XYZ file of C-alpha atoms in Angstrom:
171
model
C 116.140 104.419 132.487
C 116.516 104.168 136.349
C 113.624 103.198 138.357
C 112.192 105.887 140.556
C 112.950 105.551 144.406
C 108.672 104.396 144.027
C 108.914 101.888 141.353
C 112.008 100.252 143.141
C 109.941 99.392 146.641
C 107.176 98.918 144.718
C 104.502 101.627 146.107
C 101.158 101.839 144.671
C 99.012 104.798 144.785
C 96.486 104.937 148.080
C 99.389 103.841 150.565
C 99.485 105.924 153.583
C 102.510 107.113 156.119
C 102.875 109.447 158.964
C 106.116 111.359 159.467
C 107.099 112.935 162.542
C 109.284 115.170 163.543
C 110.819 118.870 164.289
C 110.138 121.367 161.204
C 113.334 122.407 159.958
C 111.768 124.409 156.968
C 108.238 125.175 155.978
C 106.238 126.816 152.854
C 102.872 126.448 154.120
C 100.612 129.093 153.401
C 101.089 129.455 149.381
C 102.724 126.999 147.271
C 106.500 128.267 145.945
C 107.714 127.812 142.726
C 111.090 125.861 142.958
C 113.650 126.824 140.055
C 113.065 124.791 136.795
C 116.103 122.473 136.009
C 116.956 120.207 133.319
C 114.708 117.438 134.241
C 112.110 119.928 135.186
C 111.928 122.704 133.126
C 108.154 123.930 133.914
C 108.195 123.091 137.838
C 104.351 123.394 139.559
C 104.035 125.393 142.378
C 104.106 123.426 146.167
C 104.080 123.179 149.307
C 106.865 122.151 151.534
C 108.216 120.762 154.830
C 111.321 119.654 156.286
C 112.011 117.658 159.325
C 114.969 116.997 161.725
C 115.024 113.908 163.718
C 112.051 112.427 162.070
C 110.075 108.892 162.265
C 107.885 107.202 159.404
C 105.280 104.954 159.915
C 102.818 103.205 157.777
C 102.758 100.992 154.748
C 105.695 99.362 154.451
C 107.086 99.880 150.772
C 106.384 103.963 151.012
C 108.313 103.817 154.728
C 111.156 102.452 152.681
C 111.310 104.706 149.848
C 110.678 108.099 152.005
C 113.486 106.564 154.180
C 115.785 106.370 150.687
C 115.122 110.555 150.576
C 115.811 111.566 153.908
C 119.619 113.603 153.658
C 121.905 115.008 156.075
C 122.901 111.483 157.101
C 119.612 110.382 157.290
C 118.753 112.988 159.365
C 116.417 115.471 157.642
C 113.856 115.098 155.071
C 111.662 117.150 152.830
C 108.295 116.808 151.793
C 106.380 118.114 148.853
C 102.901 118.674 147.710
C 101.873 119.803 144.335
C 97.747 120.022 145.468
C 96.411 123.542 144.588
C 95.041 123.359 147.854
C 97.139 124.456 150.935
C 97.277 121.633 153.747
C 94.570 120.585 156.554
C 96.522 121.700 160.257
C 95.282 120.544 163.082
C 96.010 121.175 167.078
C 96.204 118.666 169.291
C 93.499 119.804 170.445
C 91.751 118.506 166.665
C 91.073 121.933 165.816
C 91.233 122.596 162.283
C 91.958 125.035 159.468
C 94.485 125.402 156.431
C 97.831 126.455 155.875
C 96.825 129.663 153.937
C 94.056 130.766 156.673
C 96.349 130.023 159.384
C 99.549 131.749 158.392
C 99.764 134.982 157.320
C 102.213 136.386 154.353
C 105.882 136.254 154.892
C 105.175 134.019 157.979
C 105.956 130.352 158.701
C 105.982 127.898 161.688
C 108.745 128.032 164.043
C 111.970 125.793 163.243
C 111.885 123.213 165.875
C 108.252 122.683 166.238
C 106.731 119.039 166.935
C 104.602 117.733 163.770
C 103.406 114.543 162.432
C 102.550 114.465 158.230
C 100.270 112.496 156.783
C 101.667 112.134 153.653
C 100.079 109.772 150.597
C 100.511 107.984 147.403
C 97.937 108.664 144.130
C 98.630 106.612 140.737
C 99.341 109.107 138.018
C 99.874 108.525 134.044
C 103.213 107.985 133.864
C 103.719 106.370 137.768
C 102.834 107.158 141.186
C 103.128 110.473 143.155
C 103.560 111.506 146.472
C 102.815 114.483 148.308
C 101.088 115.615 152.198
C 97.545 116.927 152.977
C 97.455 117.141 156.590
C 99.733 117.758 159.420
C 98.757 118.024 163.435
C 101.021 119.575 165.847
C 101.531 118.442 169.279
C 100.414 121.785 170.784
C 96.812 123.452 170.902
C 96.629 125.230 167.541
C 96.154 128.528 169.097
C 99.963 127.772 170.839
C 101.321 126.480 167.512
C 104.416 129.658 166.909
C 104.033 131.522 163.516
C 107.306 133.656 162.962
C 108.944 135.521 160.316
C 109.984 133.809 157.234
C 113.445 133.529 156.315
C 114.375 133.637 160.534
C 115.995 135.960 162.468
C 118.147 137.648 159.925
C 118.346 141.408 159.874
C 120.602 143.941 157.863
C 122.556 144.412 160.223
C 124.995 141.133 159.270
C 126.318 143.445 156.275
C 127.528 145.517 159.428
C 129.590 143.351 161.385
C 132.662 143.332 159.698
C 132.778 147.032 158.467
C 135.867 147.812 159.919
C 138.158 144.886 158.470
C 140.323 144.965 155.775
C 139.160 143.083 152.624
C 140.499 140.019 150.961
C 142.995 140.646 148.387
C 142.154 138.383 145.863
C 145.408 138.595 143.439
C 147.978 137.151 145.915
């Protein structure tokens, strides 16, 4: 069996990063369920970030391996956390609350906000996990932008191309 992108730089539970970044993506007021696979047939609930034109520091062997996730040509990367318990946010101002007392249903941070994640290693049974408890913005909390989820969309997109003749499909 393949060694997990942990096991093969060698991280051990209690090591420590910080990732920072843009949020690209964000579930951080109530853990999602993502859809059960092969590998994964039961999937927990959790809570999720991704970041654009991110930097990790910290302990050396967990920089490496959340470097070995990132995607988009090294240029985005996603983090997870399985807690029950929605992440710490602070301001820069240190002001703090939690993901589910600070944004409301249907709502998620602005795309293109500045954040740094702590993000952590705990031993488990089998191996080590990984997920994020905190994250601090580089704003005041109270000018930290909470918008719509799912963006800008509207139905009007069906509209726009009303008028054109469809594909023909059998030619």
């Amino acid at each position: 069996m393949p060694l997990t992108v942990y096991e093969k730089h060698n991280v051990k539970g209690g090591m420590n990063a910080i990732v920072t970044g843009f949020v690209d993506y964000n579930v951080l007021n109530a853990p999602r369920t993502p859809k059960a696979t092969k590998l994964v047939p039961d999937p927990k609930p959790e809570y999720v970030i991704a970041l654009s034109e991110f930097v990790i520091k910290g302990d050396p062997e967990l920089v490496e391996a959340l470097k070995e996730t990132a995607y988009a040509n090294g240029q985005k990367i996603s983090l997870r956390d399985k807690s029950p318990f929605a992440p710490v946010i602070f301001g820069s101002d240190n002001r703090k609350t939690t993901g589910d007392a600070f944004i409301p249903e249907g709502k998620c941070v602005k795309a293109g906000t500045a954040v740094h994640v702590h993000v952590q290693t705990f031993d488990t049974p089998l191996n080590v996990g990984c997920g994020f408890d905190a994250l601090k913005f580089a704003t005041p909390l109270d000018q930290v932008e909470v918008v719509d989820a799912g963006g800008s969309v509207s139905a009007s997109v069906f509209d726009q191309f009303e008028d054109q003749k469809p594909v023909d499909w059998s030619e």
